[in-house]
Amino acid sequence: AEQLYLAMRFAFIDEYVRHAEPMPVLMDDVMVNFDPQRALAVCRALVELSETHQVLVLTCHPGTVSQLEEAAEAKGAPAPAVIQL
């Protein structure tokens, strides 16, 4: 169900931007219950989305940060900025 909701969020973002200015995208631990392969696929989609939107990903899982860095490197995108609180 979480993967379906996330897919719907991506579709909504895509549809919204067709009719309005791009807005920042905020994701809060959206991959917490995903297996590693699906989580990496989401990271790749977020890196791709970051080409047209400001993407903010909140997480308390170091593995998620590593996967985002890996996805950015594979795409040749800048490394994500990480702020640790």
N, CA, C and O atoms as a Maestro MAE file, in Angstrom:
{
 s_m_m2io_version
 :::
 2.0.0
}

f_m_ct {
 s_m_title
 :::
 protein
 m_atom[340] {
  # First column is atom index #
  i_m_mmod_type
  r_m_x_coord
  r_m_y_coord
  r_m_z_coord
  i_m_residue_number
  s_m_chain_name
  s_m_pdb_residue_name
  s_m_pdb_atom_name
  i_m_atomic_number
  :::
  1 25 0.829 -1.187 0.000 1 A "ALA " " N  " 7
  2 3 0.000 0.000 0.000 1 A "ALA " " CA " 6
  3 2 0.882 1.263 0.000 1 A "ALA " " C  " 6
  4 15 0.575 2.240 -0.684 1 A "ALA " " O  " 8
  5 25 1.974 1.232 0.771 2 A "GLU " " N  " 7
  6 3 2.846 2.409 0.831 2 A "GLU " " CA " 6
  7 2 3.468 2.699 -0.532 2 A "GLU " " C  " 6
  8 15 3.633 3.860 -0.906 2 A "GLU " " O  " 8
  9 25 3.810 1.659 -1.265 3 A "GLN " " N  " 7
  10 3 4.399 1.861 -2.584 3 A "GLN " " CA " 6
  11 2 3.373 2.461 -3.542 3 A "GLN " " C  " 6
  12 15 3.716 3.299 -4.376 3 A "GLN " " O  " 8
  13 25 2.134 2.040 -3.424 4 A "LEU " " N  " 7
  14 3 1.073 2.608 -4.250 4 A "LEU " " CA " 6
  15 2 0.865 4.081 -3.925 4 A "LEU " " C  " 6
  16 15 0.740 4.901 -4.835 4 A "LEU " " O  " 8
  17 25 0.826 4.427 -2.648 5 A "TYR " " N  " 7
  18 3 0.659 5.828 -2.252 5 A "TYR " " CA " 6
  19 2 1.820 6.691 -2.741 5 A "TYR " " C  " 6
  20 15 1.623 7.830 -3.163 5 A "TYR " " O  " 8
  21 25 3.018 6.143 -2.682 6 A "LEU " " N  " 7
  22 3 4.179 6.893 -3.153 6 A "LEU " " CA " 6
  23 2 4.104 7.094 -4.665 6 A "LEU " " C  " 6
  24 15 4.415 8.175 -5.164 6 A "LEU " " O  " 8
  25 25 3.694 6.060 -5.390 7 A "ALA " " N  " 7
  26 3 3.515 6.186 -6.840 7 A "ALA " " CA " 6
  27 2 2.471 7.247 -7.159 7 A "ALA " " C  " 6
  28 15 2.623 8.009 -8.114 7 A "ALA " " O  " 8
  29 25 1.414 7.293 -6.362 8 A "MET " " N  " 7
  30 3 0.382 8.308 -6.562 8 A "MET " " CA " 6
  31 2 0.929 9.709 -6.284 8 A "MET " " C  " 6
  32 15 0.561 10.661 -6.972 8 A "MET " " O  " 8
  33 25 1.795 9.843 -5.294 9 A "ARG " " N  " 7
  34 3 2.419 11.146 -5.010 9 A "ARG " " CA " 6
  35 2 3.259 11.613 -6.184 9 A "ARG " " C  " 6
  36 15 3.195 12.777 -6.580 9 A "ARG " " O  " 8
  37 25 4.050 10.698 -6.742 10 A "PHE " " N  " 7
  38 3 4.854 11.057 -7.910 10 A "PHE " " CA " 6
  39 2 3.960 11.471 -9.078 10 A "PHE " " C  " 6
  40 15 4.261 12.439 -9.776 10 A "PHE " " O  " 8
  41 25 2.872 10.750 -9.292 11 A "ALA " " N  " 7
  42 3 1.942 11.094 -10.375 11 A "ALA " " CA " 6
  43 2 1.294 12.450 -10.122 11 A "ALA " " C  " 6
  44 15 1.138 13.245 -11.048 11 A "ALA " " O  " 8
  45 25 0.918 12.718 -8.878 12 A "PHE " " N  " 7
  46 3 0.313 14.006 -8.539 12 A "PHE " " CA " 6
  47 2 1.301 15.144 -8.777 12 A "PHE " " C  " 6
  48 15 0.926 16.190 -9.306 12 A "PHE " " O  " 8
  49 25 2.541 14.950 -8.395 13 A "ILE " " N  " 7
  50 3 3.579 15.974 -8.611 13 A "ILE " " CA " 6
  51 2 3.727 16.242 -10.101 13 A "ILE " " C  " 6
  52 15 3.788 17.396 -10.526 13 A "ILE " " O  " 8
  53 25 3.783 15.181 -10.892 14 A "ASP " " N  " 7
  54 3 3.923 15.318 -12.337 14 A "ASP " " CA " 6
  55 2 2.733 16.060 -12.933 14 A "ASP " " C  " 6
  56 15 2.913 16.942 -13.773 14 A "ASP " " O  " 8
  57 25 1.540 15.718 -12.516 15 A "GLU " " N  " 7
  58 3 0.330 16.379 -13.031 15 A "GLU " " CA " 6
  59 2 0.261 17.834 -12.581 15 A "GLU " " C  " 6
  60 15 -0.088 18.708 -13.375 15 A "GLU " " O  " 8
  61 25 0.582 18.104 -11.339 16 A "TYR " " N  " 7
  62 3 0.513 19.454 -10.805 16 A "TYR " " CA " 6
  63 2 1.437 20.405 -11.558 16 A "TYR " " C  " 6
  64 15 1.053 21.529 -11.883 16 A "TYR " " O  " 8
  65 25 2.649 19.951 -11.831 17 A "VAL " " N  " 7
  66 3 3.644 20.819 -12.453 17 A "VAL " " CA " 6
  67 2 3.281 21.151 -13.903 17 A "VAL " " C  " 6
  68 15 3.815 22.105 -14.468 17 A "VAL " " O  " 8
  69 25 2.397 20.389 -14.498 18 A "ARG " " N  " 7
  70 3 1.946 20.695 -15.861 18 A "ARG " " CA " 6
  71 2 1.101 21.966 -15.901 18 A "ARG " " C  " 6
  72 15 0.983 22.613 -16.942 18 A "ARG " " O  " 8
  73 25 0.513 22.317 -14.753 19 A "HIS " " N  " 7
  74 3 -0.414 23.448 -14.701 19 A "HIS " " CA " 6
  75 2 0.046 24.569 -13.775 19 A "HIS " " C  " 6
  76 15 -0.644 25.579 -13.642 19 A "HIS " " O  " 8
  77 25 1.180 24.408 -13.146 20 A "ALA " " N  " 7
  78 3 1.636 25.416 -12.182 20 A "ALA " " CA " 6
  79 2 3.161 25.365 -12.092 20 A "ALA " " C  " 6
  80 15 3.807 24.500 -12.684 20 A "ALA " " O  " 8
  81 25 3.708 26.299 -11.350 21 A "GLU " " N  " 7
  82 3 5.141 26.337 -11.115 21 A "GLU " " CA " 6
  83 2 5.563 25.171 -10.219 21 A "GLU " " C  " 6
  84 15 4.814 24.769 -9.329 21 A "GLU " " O  " 8
  85 25 6.754 24.631 -10.451 22 A "PRO " " N  " 7
  86 3 7.235 23.563 -9.569 22 A "PRO " " CA " 6
  87 2 7.361 24.054 -8.125 22 A "PRO " " C  " 6
  88 15 7.785 25.181 -7.867 22 A "PRO " " O  " 8
  89 25 6.990 23.199 -7.217 23 A "MET " " N  " 7
  90 3 7.104 23.501 -5.790 23 A "MET " " CA " 6
  91 2 8.073 22.512 -5.167 23 A "MET " " C  " 6
  92 15 8.327 21.450 -5.734 23 A "MET " " O  " 8
  93 25 8.619 22.853 -4.000 24 A "PRO " " N  " 7
  94 3 9.478 21.882 -3.316 24 A "PRO " " CA " 6
  95 2 8.694 20.611 -2.975 24 A "PRO " " C  " 6
  96 15 7.488 20.647 -2.731 24 A "PRO " " O  " 8
  97 25 9.403 19.513 -2.968 25 A "VAL " " N  " 7
  98 3 8.808 18.215 -2.641 25 A "VAL " " CA " 6
  99 2 9.404 17.764 -1.318 25 A "VAL " " C  " 6
  100 15 10.624 17.730 -1.162 25 A "VAL " " O  " 8
  101 25 8.552 17.420 -0.373 26 A "LEU " " N  " 7
  102 3 8.989 16.984 0.948 26 A "LEU " " CA " 6
  103 2 8.600 15.529 1.155 26 A "LEU " " C  " 6
  104 15 7.431 15.165 1.031 26 A "LEU " " O  " 8
  105 25 9.583 14.705 1.470 27 A "MET " " N  " 7
  106 3 9.349 13.282 1.745 27 A "MET " " CA " 6
  107 2 9.876 12.977 3.147 27 A "MET " " C  " 6
  108 15 11.005 13.333 3.484 27 A "MET " " O  " 8
  109 25 9.062 12.327 3.945 28 A "ASP " " N  " 7
  110 3 9.452 11.994 5.313 28 A "ASP " " CA " 6
  111 2 9.473 10.480 5.492 28 A "ASP " " C  " 6
  112 15 8.425 9.852 5.643 28 A "ASP " " O  " 8
  113 25 10.656 9.906 5.474 29 A "ASP " " N  " 7
  114 3 10.866 8.459 5.646 29 A "ASP " " CA " 6
  115 2 9.900 7.621 4.813 29 A "ASP " " C  " 6
  116 15 9.275 6.690 5.321 29 A "ASP " " O  " 8
  117 25 9.784 7.958 3.536 30 A "VAL " " N  " 7
  118 3 8.844 7.249 2.672 30 A "VAL " " CA " 6
  119 2 9.300 5.835 2.331 30 A "VAL " " C  " 6
  120 15 8.498 5.034 1.850 30 A "VAL " " O  " 8
  121 25 10.569 5.509 2.569 31 A "MET " " N  " 7
  122 3 11.085 4.194 2.194 31 A "MET " " CA " 6
  123 2 11.325 3.291 3.394 31 A "MET " " C  " 6
  124 15 11.947 2.238 3.257 31 A "MET " " O  " 8
  125 25 10.850 3.678 4.544 32 A "VAL " " N  " 7
  126 3 11.188 2.974 5.781 32 A "VAL " " CA " 6
  127 2 10.775 1.495 5.752 32 A "VAL " " C  " 6
  128 15 11.456 0.664 6.353 32 A "VAL " " O  " 8
  129 25 9.696 1.158 5.079 33 A "ASN " " N  " 7
  130 3 9.232 -0.231 5.046 33 A "ASN " " CA " 6
  131 2 9.486 -0.914 3.709 33 A "ASN " " C  " 6
  132 15 8.910 -1.967 3.437 33 A "ASN " " O  " 8
  133 25 10.343 -0.328 2.866 34 A "PHE " " N  " 7
  134 3 10.639 -0.910 1.560 34 A "PHE " " CA " 6
  135 2 11.859 -1.817 1.664 34 A "PHE " " C  " 6
  136 15 12.748 -1.582 2.481 34 A "PHE " " O  " 8
  137 25 11.894 -2.852 0.832 35 A "ASP " " N  " 7
  138 3 13.098 -3.671 0.767 35 A "ASP " " CA " 6
  139 2 14.184 -2.854 0.065 35 A "ASP " " C  " 6
  140 15 13.868 -1.870 -0.604 35 A "ASP " " O  " 8
  141 25 15.458 -3.239 0.203 36 A "PRO " " N  " 7
  142 3 16.558 -2.432 -0.339 36 A "PRO " " CA " 6
  143 2 16.460 -2.138 -1.838 36 A "PRO " " C  " 6
  144 15 16.808 -1.040 -2.271 36 A "PRO " " O  " 8
  145 25 15.995 -3.094 -2.627 37 A "GLN " " N  " 7
  146 3 15.906 -2.867 -4.072 37 A "GLN " " CA " 6
  147 2 14.855 -1.807 -4.400 37 A "GLN " " C  " 6
  148 15 15.097 -0.927 -5.226 37 A "GLN " " O  " 8
  149 25 13.711 -1.888 -3.766 38 A "ARG " " N  " 7
  150 3 12.660 -0.896 -4.020 38 A "ARG " " CA " 6
  151 2 13.055 0.470 -3.470 38 A "ARG " " C  " 6
  152 15 12.758 1.497 -4.080 38 A "ARG " " O  " 8
  153 25 13.717 0.484 -2.331 39 A "ALA " " N  " 7
  154 3 14.161 1.755 -1.760 39 A "ALA " " CA " 6
  155 2 15.163 2.436 -2.692 39 A "ALA " " C  " 6
  156 15 15.113 3.653 -2.870 39 A "ALA " " O  " 8
  157 25 16.069 1.662 -3.285 40 A "LEU " " N  " 7
  158 3 17.029 2.231 -4.220 40 A "LEU " " CA " 6
  159 2 16.315 2.764 -5.461 40 A "LEU " " C  " 6
  160 15 16.700 3.803 -5.997 40 A "LEU " " O  " 8
  161 25 15.286 2.067 -5.917 41 A "ALA " " N  " 7
  162 3 14.508 2.548 -7.067 41 A "ALA " " CA " 6
  163 2 13.832 3.886 -6.738 41 A "ALA " " C  " 6
  164 15 13.769 4.773 -7.589 41 A "ALA " " O  " 8
  165 25 13.335 4.028 -5.524 42 A "VAL " " N  " 7
  166 3 12.726 5.293 -5.101 42 A "VAL " " CA " 6
  167 2 13.791 6.385 -5.047 42 A "VAL " " C  " 6
  168 15 13.535 7.518 -5.454 42 A "VAL " " O  " 8
  169 25 14.977 6.056 -4.552 43 A "CYS " " N  " 7
  170 3 16.064 7.032 -4.512 43 A "CYS " " CA " 6
  171 2 16.413 7.509 -5.910 43 A "CYS " " C  " 6
  172 15 16.663 8.696 -6.122 43 A "CYS " " O  " 8
  173 25 16.430 6.594 -6.858 44 A "ARG " " N  " 7
  174 3 16.709 6.981 -8.249 44 A "ARG " " CA " 6
  175 2 15.621 7.921 -8.766 44 A "ARG " " C  " 6
  176 15 15.914 8.904 -9.445 44 A "ARG " " O  " 8
  177 25 14.377 7.617 -8.444 45 A "ALA " " N  " 7
  178 3 13.270 8.484 -8.866 45 A "ALA " " CA " 6
  179 2 13.374 9.854 -8.208 45 A "ALA " " C  " 6
  180 15 13.079 10.865 -8.846 45 A "ALA " " O  " 8
  181 25 13.788 9.906 -6.946 46 A "LEU " " N  " 7
  182 3 13.952 11.192 -6.265 46 A "LEU " " CA " 6
  183 2 15.082 12.008 -6.869 46 A "LEU " " C  " 6
  184 15 14.970 13.227 -6.998 46 A "LEU " " O  " 8
  185 25 16.172 11.343 -7.240 47 A "VAL " " N  " 7
  186 3 17.281 12.048 -7.885 47 A "VAL " " CA " 6
  187 2 16.811 12.616 -9.220 47 A "VAL " " C  " 6
  188 15 17.139 13.751 -9.566 47 A "VAL " " O  " 8
  189 25 16.053 11.836 -9.961 48 A "GLU " " N  " 7
  190 3 15.511 12.325 -11.231 48 A "GLU " " CA " 6
  191 2 14.563 13.503 -11.011 48 A "GLU " " C  " 6
  192 15 14.596 14.484 -11.755 48 A "GLU " " O  " 8
  193 25 13.728 13.400 -9.996 49 A "LEU " " N  " 7
  194 3 12.800 14.484 -9.670 49 A "LEU " " CA " 6
  195 2 13.545 15.749 -9.262 49 A "LEU " " C  " 6
  196 15 13.064 16.860 -9.490 49 A "LEU " " O  " 8
  197 25 14.711 15.580 -8.662 50 A "SER " " N  " 7
  198 3 15.483 16.733 -8.203 50 A "SER " " CA " 6
  199 2 16.039 17.571 -9.359 50 A "SER " " C  " 6
  200 15 16.546 18.672 -9.141 50 A "SER " " O  " 8
  201 25 15.945 17.057 -10.572 51 A "GLU " " N  " 7
  202 3 16.376 17.830 -11.734 51 A "GLU " " CA " 6
  203 2 15.426 18.997 -12.002 51 A "GLU " " C  " 6
  204 15 15.824 19.999 -12.597 51 A "GLU " " O  " 8
  205 25 14.171 18.869 -11.564 52 A "THR " " N  " 7
  206 3 13.173 19.909 -11.828 52 A "THR " " CA " 6
  207 2 12.549 20.491 -10.568 52 A "THR " " C  " 6
  208 15 11.848 21.501 -10.635 52 A "THR " " O  " 8
  209 25 12.796 19.867 -9.424 53 A "HIS " " N  " 7
  210 3 12.205 20.296 -8.161 53 A "HIS " " CA " 6
  211 2 13.259 20.313 -7.059 53 A "HIS " " C  " 6
  212 15 14.271 19.616 -7.134 53 A "HIS " " O  " 8
  213 25 13.005 21.107 -6.056 54 A "GLN " " N  " 7
  214 3 13.797 21.003 -4.839 54 A "GLN " " CA " 6
  215 2 13.200 19.845 -4.054 54 A "GLN " " C  " 6
  216 15 12.006 19.853 -3.756 54 A "GLN " " O  " 8
  217 25 14.008 18.855 -3.716 55 A "VAL " " N  " 7
  218 3 13.531 17.669 -3.012 55 A "VAL " " CA " 6
  219 2 14.164 17.630 -1.628 55 A "VAL " " C  " 6
  220 15 15.387 17.669 -1.492 55 A "VAL " " O  " 8
  221 25 13.330 17.553 -0.615 56 A "LEU " " N  " 7
  222 3 13.784 17.441 0.773 56 A "LEU " " CA " 6
  223 2 13.355 16.075 1.293 56 A "LEU " " C  " 6
  224 15 12.169 15.743 1.292 56 A "LEU " " O  " 8
  225 25 14.321 15.294 1.731 57 A "VAL " " N  " 7
  226 3 14.037 13.961 2.251 57 A "VAL " " CA " 6
  227 2 14.443 13.943 3.718 57 A "VAL " " C  " 6
  228 15 15.608 14.159 4.052 57 A "VAL " " O  " 8
  229 25 13.483 13.687 4.581 58 A "LEU " " N  " 7
  230 3 13.747 13.576 6.016 58 A "LEU " " CA " 6
  231 2 13.858 12.104 6.376 58 A "LEU " " C  " 6
  232 15 13.007 11.300 5.995 58 A "LEU " " O  " 8
  233 25 14.907 11.752 7.110 59 A "THR " " N  " 7
  234 3 15.072 10.358 7.527 59 A "THR " " CA " 6
  235 2 15.959 10.288 8.756 59 A "THR " " C  " 6
  236 15 16.773 11.175 9.012 59 A "THR " " O  " 8
  237 25 15.784 9.228 9.500 60 A "CYS " " N  " 7
  238 3 16.676 8.957 10.623 60 A "CYS " " CA " 6
  239 2 17.473 7.682 10.348 60 A "CYS " " C  " 6
  240 15 18.119 7.139 11.245 60 A "CYS " " O  " 8
  241 25 17.422 7.208 9.099 61 A "HIS " " N  " 7
  242 3 18.089 5.969 8.721 61 A "HIS " " CA " 6
  243 2 19.322 6.258 7.863 61 A "HIS " " C  " 6
  244 15 19.184 6.744 6.740 61 A "HIS " " O  " 8
  245 25 20.514 5.971 8.364 62 A "PRO " " N  " 7
  246 3 21.738 6.206 7.590 62 A "PRO " " CA " 6
  247 2 21.746 5.454 6.257 62 A "PRO " " C  " 6
  248 15 22.351 5.916 5.290 62 A "PRO " " O  " 8
  249 25 21.085 4.311 6.202 63 A "GLY " " N  " 7
  250 3 21.023 3.543 4.958 63 A "GLY " " CA " 6
  251 2 20.312 4.291 3.851 63 A "GLY " " C  " 6
  252 15 20.674 4.169 2.681 63 A "GLY " " O  " 8
  253 25 19.306 5.061 4.211 64 A "THR " " N  " 7
  254 3 18.584 5.858 3.215 64 A "THR " " CA " 6
  255 2 19.497 6.918 2.627 64 A "THR " " C  " 6
  256 15 19.480 7.165 1.421 64 A "THR " " O  " 8
  257 25 20.295 7.544 3.483 65 A "VAL " " N  " 7
  258 3 21.246 8.554 3.012 65 A "VAL " " CA " 6
  259 2 22.238 7.903 2.047 65 A "VAL " " C  " 6
  260 15 22.536 8.464 0.993 65 A "VAL " " O  " 8
  261 25 22.741 6.746 2.395 66 A "SER " " N  " 7
  262 3 23.693 6.030 1.531 66 A "SER " " CA " 6
  263 2 23.067 5.700 0.183 66 A "SER " " C  " 6
  264 15 23.715 5.838 -0.855 66 A "SER " " O  " 8
  265 25 21.816 5.265 0.195 67 A "GLN " " N  " 7
  266 3 21.148 4.933 -1.060 67 A "GLN " " CA " 6
  267 2 20.914 6.175 -1.915 67 A "GLN " " C  " 6
  268 15 21.033 6.113 -3.138 67 A "GLN " " O  " 8
  269 25 20.585 7.292 -1.291 68 A "LEU " " N  " 7
  270 3 20.417 8.537 -2.044 68 A "LEU " " CA " 6
  271 2 21.744 8.970 -2.662 68 A "LEU " " C  " 6
  272 15 21.784 9.414 -3.810 68 A "LEU " " O  " 8
  273 25 22.821 8.840 -1.904 69 A "GLU " " N  " 7
  274 3 24.150 9.178 -2.428 69 A "GLU " " CA " 6
  275 2 24.524 8.263 -3.591 69 A "GLU " " C  " 6
  276 15 25.063 8.717 -4.601 69 A "GLU " " O  " 8
  277 25 24.235 6.980 -3.442 70 A "GLU " " N  " 7
  278 3 24.526 6.006 -4.497 70 A "GLU " " CA " 6
  279 2 23.726 6.321 -5.769 70 A "GLU " " C  " 6
  280 15 24.262 6.266 -6.876 70 A "GLU " " O  " 8
  281 25 22.455 6.647 -5.599 71 A "ALA " " N  " 7
  282 3 21.600 6.962 -6.750 71 A "ALA " " CA " 6
  283 2 22.071 8.229 -7.445 71 A "ALA " " C  " 6
  284 15 22.069 8.294 -8.674 71 A "ALA " " O  " 8
  285 25 22.472 9.231 -6.684 72 A "ALA " " N  " 7
  286 3 22.963 10.482 -7.269 72 A "ALA " " CA " 6
  287 2 24.261 10.237 -8.036 72 A "ALA " " C  " 6
  288 15 24.437 10.745 -9.143 72 A "ALA " " O  " 8
  289 25 25.156 9.467 -7.452 73 A "GLU " " N  " 7
  290 3 26.434 9.176 -8.112 73 A "GLU " " CA " 6
  291 2 26.209 8.418 -9.415 73 A "GLU " " C  " 6
  292 15 26.848 8.714 -10.424 73 A "GLU " " O  " 8
  293 25 25.299 7.437 -9.397 74 A "ALA " " N  " 7
  294 3 25.020 6.650 -10.599 74 A "ALA " " CA " 6
  295 2 24.428 7.527 -11.704 74 A "ALA " " C  " 6
  296 15 24.660 7.272 -12.886 74 A "ALA " " O  " 8
  297 25 23.681 8.535 -11.336 75 A "LYS " " N  " 7
  298 3 23.049 9.434 -12.316 75 A "LYS " " CA " 6
  299 2 24.001 10.548 -12.740 75 A "LYS " " C  " 6
  300 15 23.729 11.249 -13.715 75 A "LYS " " O  " 8
  301 25 25.104 10.720 -12.029 76 A "GLY " " N  " 7
  302 3 26.019 11.802 -12.315 76 A "GLY " " CA " 6
  303 2 25.514 13.128 -11.775 76 A "GLY " " C  " 6
  304 15 25.928 14.196 -12.228 76 A "GLY " " O  " 8
  305 25 24.627 13.052 -10.815 77 A "ALA " " N  " 7
  306 3 24.059 14.248 -10.185 77 A "ALA " " CA " 6
  307 2 24.909 14.647 -8.985 77 A "ALA " " C  " 6
  308 15 25.662 13.830 -8.455 77 A "ALA " " O  " 8
  309 25 24.791 15.888 -8.562 78 A "PRO " " N  " 7
  310 3 25.524 16.291 -7.357 78 A "PRO " " CA " 6
  311 2 25.111 15.452 -6.147 78 A "PRO " " C  " 6
  312 15 23.964 15.016 -6.045 78 A "PRO " " O  " 8
  313 25 26.029 15.238 -5.261 79 A "ALA " " N  " 7
  314 3 25.723 14.494 -4.040 79 A "ALA " " CA " 6
  315 2 24.698 15.260 -3.230 79 A "ALA " " C  " 6
  316 15 24.747 16.489 -3.183 79 A "ALA " " O  " 8
  317 25 23.769 14.564 -2.591 80 A "PRO " " N  " 7
  318 3 22.778 15.268 -1.785 80 A "PRO " " CA " 6
  319 2 23.421 15.961 -0.595 80 A "PRO " " C  " 6
  320 15 24.377 15.456 -0.008 80 A "PRO " " O  " 8
  321 25 22.888 17.116 -0.251 81 A "ALA " " N  " 7
  322 3 23.350 17.818 0.940 81 A "ALA " " CA " 6
  323 2 22.708 17.143 2.149 81 A "ALA " " C  " 6
  324 15 21.497 16.927 2.170 81 A "ALA " " O  " 8
  325 25 23.499 16.816 3.132 82 A "VAL " " N  " 7
  326 3 23.001 16.120 4.313 82 A "VAL " " CA " 6
  327 2 23.169 17.019 5.525 82 A "VAL " " C  " 6
  328 15 24.252 17.541 5.790 82 A "VAL " " O  " 8
  329 25 22.074 17.189 6.253 83 A "ILE " " N  " 7
  330 3 22.107 17.954 7.483 83 A "ILE " " CA " 6
  331 2 21.740 17.004 8.609 83 A "ILE " " C  " 6
  332 15 20.640 16.451 8.629 83 A "ILE " " O  " 8
  333 25 22.645 16.817 9.531 84 A "GLN " " N  " 7
  334 3 22.383 15.934 10.661 84 A "GLN " " CA " 6
  335 2 22.023 16.761 11.882 84 A "GLN " " C  " 6
  336 15 22.732 17.701 12.243 84 A "GLN " " O  " 8
  337 25 20.934 16.407 12.503 85 A "LEU " " N  " 7
  338 3 20.493 17.107 13.689 85 A "LEU " " CA " 6
  339 2 20.704 16.261 14.923 85 A "LEU " " C  " 6
  340 15 20.386 16.694 16.030 85 A "LEU " " O  " 8
  :::
 }
 m_bond[339] {
  # First column is bond index #
  i_m_from
  i_m_to
  i_m_order
  :::
  1 1 2 1
  2 2 3 1
  3 3 4 2
  4 3 5 1
  5 5 6 1
  6 6 7 1
  7 7 8 2
  8 7 9 1
  9 9 10 1
  10 10 11 1
  11 11 12 2
  12 11 13 1
  13 13 14 1
  14 14 15 1
  15 15 16 2
  16 15 17 1
  17 17 18 1
  18 18 19 1
  19 19 20 2
  20 19 21 1
  21 21 22 1
  22 22 23 1
  23 23 24 2
  24 23 25 1
  25 25 26 1
  26 26 27 1
  27 27 28 2
  28 27 29 1
  29 29 30 1
  30 30 31 1
  31 31 32 2
  32 31 33 1
  33 33 34 1
  34 34 35 1
  35 35 36 2
  36 35 37 1
  37 37 38 1
  38 38 39 1
  39 39 40 2
  40 39 41 1
  41 41 42 1
  42 42 43 1
  43 43 44 2
  44 43 45 1
  45 45 46 1
  46 46 47 1
  47 47 48 2
  48 47 49 1
  49 49 50 1
  50 50 51 1
  51 51 52 2
  52 51 53 1
  53 53 54 1
  54 54 55 1
  55 55 56 2
  56 55 57 1
  57 57 58 1
  58 58 59 1
  59 59 60 2
  60 59 61 1
  61 61 62 1
  62 62 63 1
  63 63 64 2
  64 63 65 1
  65 65 66 1
  66 66 67 1
  67 67 68 2
  68 67 69 1
  69 69 70 1
  70 70 71 1
  71 71 72 2
  72 71 73 1
  73 73 74 1
  74 74 75 1
  75 75 76 2
  76 75 77 1
  77 77 78 1
  78 78 79 1
  79 79 80 2
  80 79 81 1
  81 81 82 1
  82 82 83 1
  83 83 84 2
  84 83 85 1
  85 85 86 1
  86 86 87 1
  87 87 88 2
  88 87 89 1
  89 89 90 1
  90 90 91 1
  91 91 92 2
  92 91 93 1
  93 93 94 1
  94 94 95 1
  95 95 96 2
  96 95 97 1
  97 97 98 1
  98 98 99 1
  99 99 100 2
  100 99 101 1
  101 101 102 1
  102 102 103 1
  103 103 104 2
  104 103 105 1
  105 105 106 1
  106 106 107 1
  107 107 108 2
  108 107 109 1
  109 109 110 1
  110 110 111 1
  111 111 112 2
  112 111 113 1
  113 113 114 1
  114 114 115 1
  115 115 116 2
  116 115 117 1
  117 117 118 1
  118 118 119 1
  119 119 120 2
  120 119 121 1
  121 121 122 1
  122 122 123 1
  123 123 124 2
  124 123 125 1
  125 125 126 1
  126 126 127 1
  127 127 128 2
  128 127 129 1
  129 129 130 1
  130 130 131 1
  131 131 132 2
  132 131 133 1
  133 133 134 1
  134 134 135 1
  135 135 136 2
  136 135 137 1
  137 137 138 1
  138 138 139 1
  139 139 140 2
  140 139 141 1
  141 141 142 1
  142 142 143 1
  143 143 144 2
  144 143 145 1
  145 145 146 1
  146 146 147 1
  147 147 148 2
  148 147 149 1
  149 149 150 1
  150 150 151 1
  151 151 152 2
  152 151 153 1
  153 153 154 1
  154 154 155 1
  155 155 156 2
  156 155 157 1
  157 157 158 1
  158 158 159 1
  159 159 160 2
  160 159 161 1
  161 161 162 1
  162 162 163 1
  163 163 164 2
  164 163 165 1
  165 165 166 1
  166 166 167 1
  167 167 168 2
  168 167 169 1
  169 169 170 1
  170 170 171 1
  171 171 172 2
  172 171 173 1
  173 173 174 1
  174 174 175 1
  175 175 176 2
  176 175 177 1
  177 177 178 1
  178 178 179 1
  179 179 180 2
  180 179 181 1
  181 181 182 1
  182 182 183 1
  183 183 184 2
  184 183 185 1
  185 185 186 1
  186 186 187 1
  187 187 188 2
  188 187 189 1
  189 189 190 1
  190 190 191 1
  191 191 192 2
  192 191 193 1
  193 193 194 1
  194 194 195 1
  195 195 196 2
  196 195 197 1
  197 197 198 1
  198 198 199 1
  199 199 200 2
  200 199 201 1
  201 201 202 1
  202 202 203 1
  203 203 204 2
  204 203 205 1
  205 205 206 1
  206 206 207 1
  207 207 208 2
  208 207 209 1
  209 209 210 1
  210 210 211 1
  211 211 212 2
  212 211 213 1
  213 213 214 1
  214 214 215 1
  215 215 216 2
  216 215 217 1
  217 217 218 1
  218 218 219 1
  219 219 220 2
  220 219 221 1
  221 221 222 1
  222 222 223 1
  223 223 224 2
  224 223 225 1
  225 225 226 1
  226 226 227 1
  227 227 228 2
  228 227 229 1
  229 229 230 1
  230 230 231 1
  231 231 232 2
  232 231 233 1
  233 233 234 1
  234 234 235 1
  235 235 236 2
  236 235 237 1
  237 237 238 1
  238 238 239 1
  239 239 240 2
  240 239 241 1
  241 241 242 1
  242 242 243 1
  243 243 244 2
  244 243 245 1
  245 245 246 1
  246 246 247 1
  247 247 248 2
  248 247 249 1
  249 249 250 1
  250 250 251 1
  251 251 252 2
  252 251 253 1
  253 253 254 1
  254 254 255 1
  255 255 256 2
  256 255 257 1
  257 257 258 1
  258 258 259 1
  259 259 260 2
  260 259 261 1
  261 261 262 1
  262 262 263 1
  263 263 264 2
  264 263 265 1
  265 265 266 1
  266 266 267 1
  267 267 268 2
  268 267 269 1
  269 269 270 1
  270 270 271 1
  271 271 272 2
  272 271 273 1
  273 273 274 1
  274 274 275 1
  275 275 276 2
  276 275 277 1
  277 277 278 1
  278 278 279 1
  279 279 280 2
  280 279 281 1
  281 281 282 1
  282 282 283 1
  283 283 284 2
  284 283 285 1
  285 285 286 1
  286 286 287 1
  287 287 288 2
  288 287 289 1
  289 289 290 1
  290 290 291 1
  291 291 292 2
  292 291 293 1
  293 293 294 1
  294 294 295 1
  295 295 296 2
  296 295 297 1
  297 297 298 1
  298 298 299 1
  299 299 300 2
  300 299 301 1
  301 301 302 1
  302 302 303 1
  303 303 304 2
  304 303 305 1
  305 305 306 1
  306 306 307 1
  307 307 308 2
  308 307 309 1
  309 309 310 1
  310 310 311 1
  311 311 312 2
  312 311 313 1
  313 313 314 1
  314 314 315 1
  315 315 316 2
  316 315 317 1
  317 317 318 1
  318 318 319 1
  319 319 320 2
  320 319 321 1
  321 321 322 1
  322 322 323 1
  323 323 324 2
  324 323 325 1
  325 325 326 1
  326 326 327 1
  327 327 328 2
  328 327 329 1
  329 329 330 1
  330 330 331 1
  331 331 332 2
  332 331 333 1
  333 333 334 1
  334 334 335 1
  335 335 336 2
  336 335 337 1
  337 337 338 1
  338 338 339 1
  339 339 340 2
  :::
 }
}
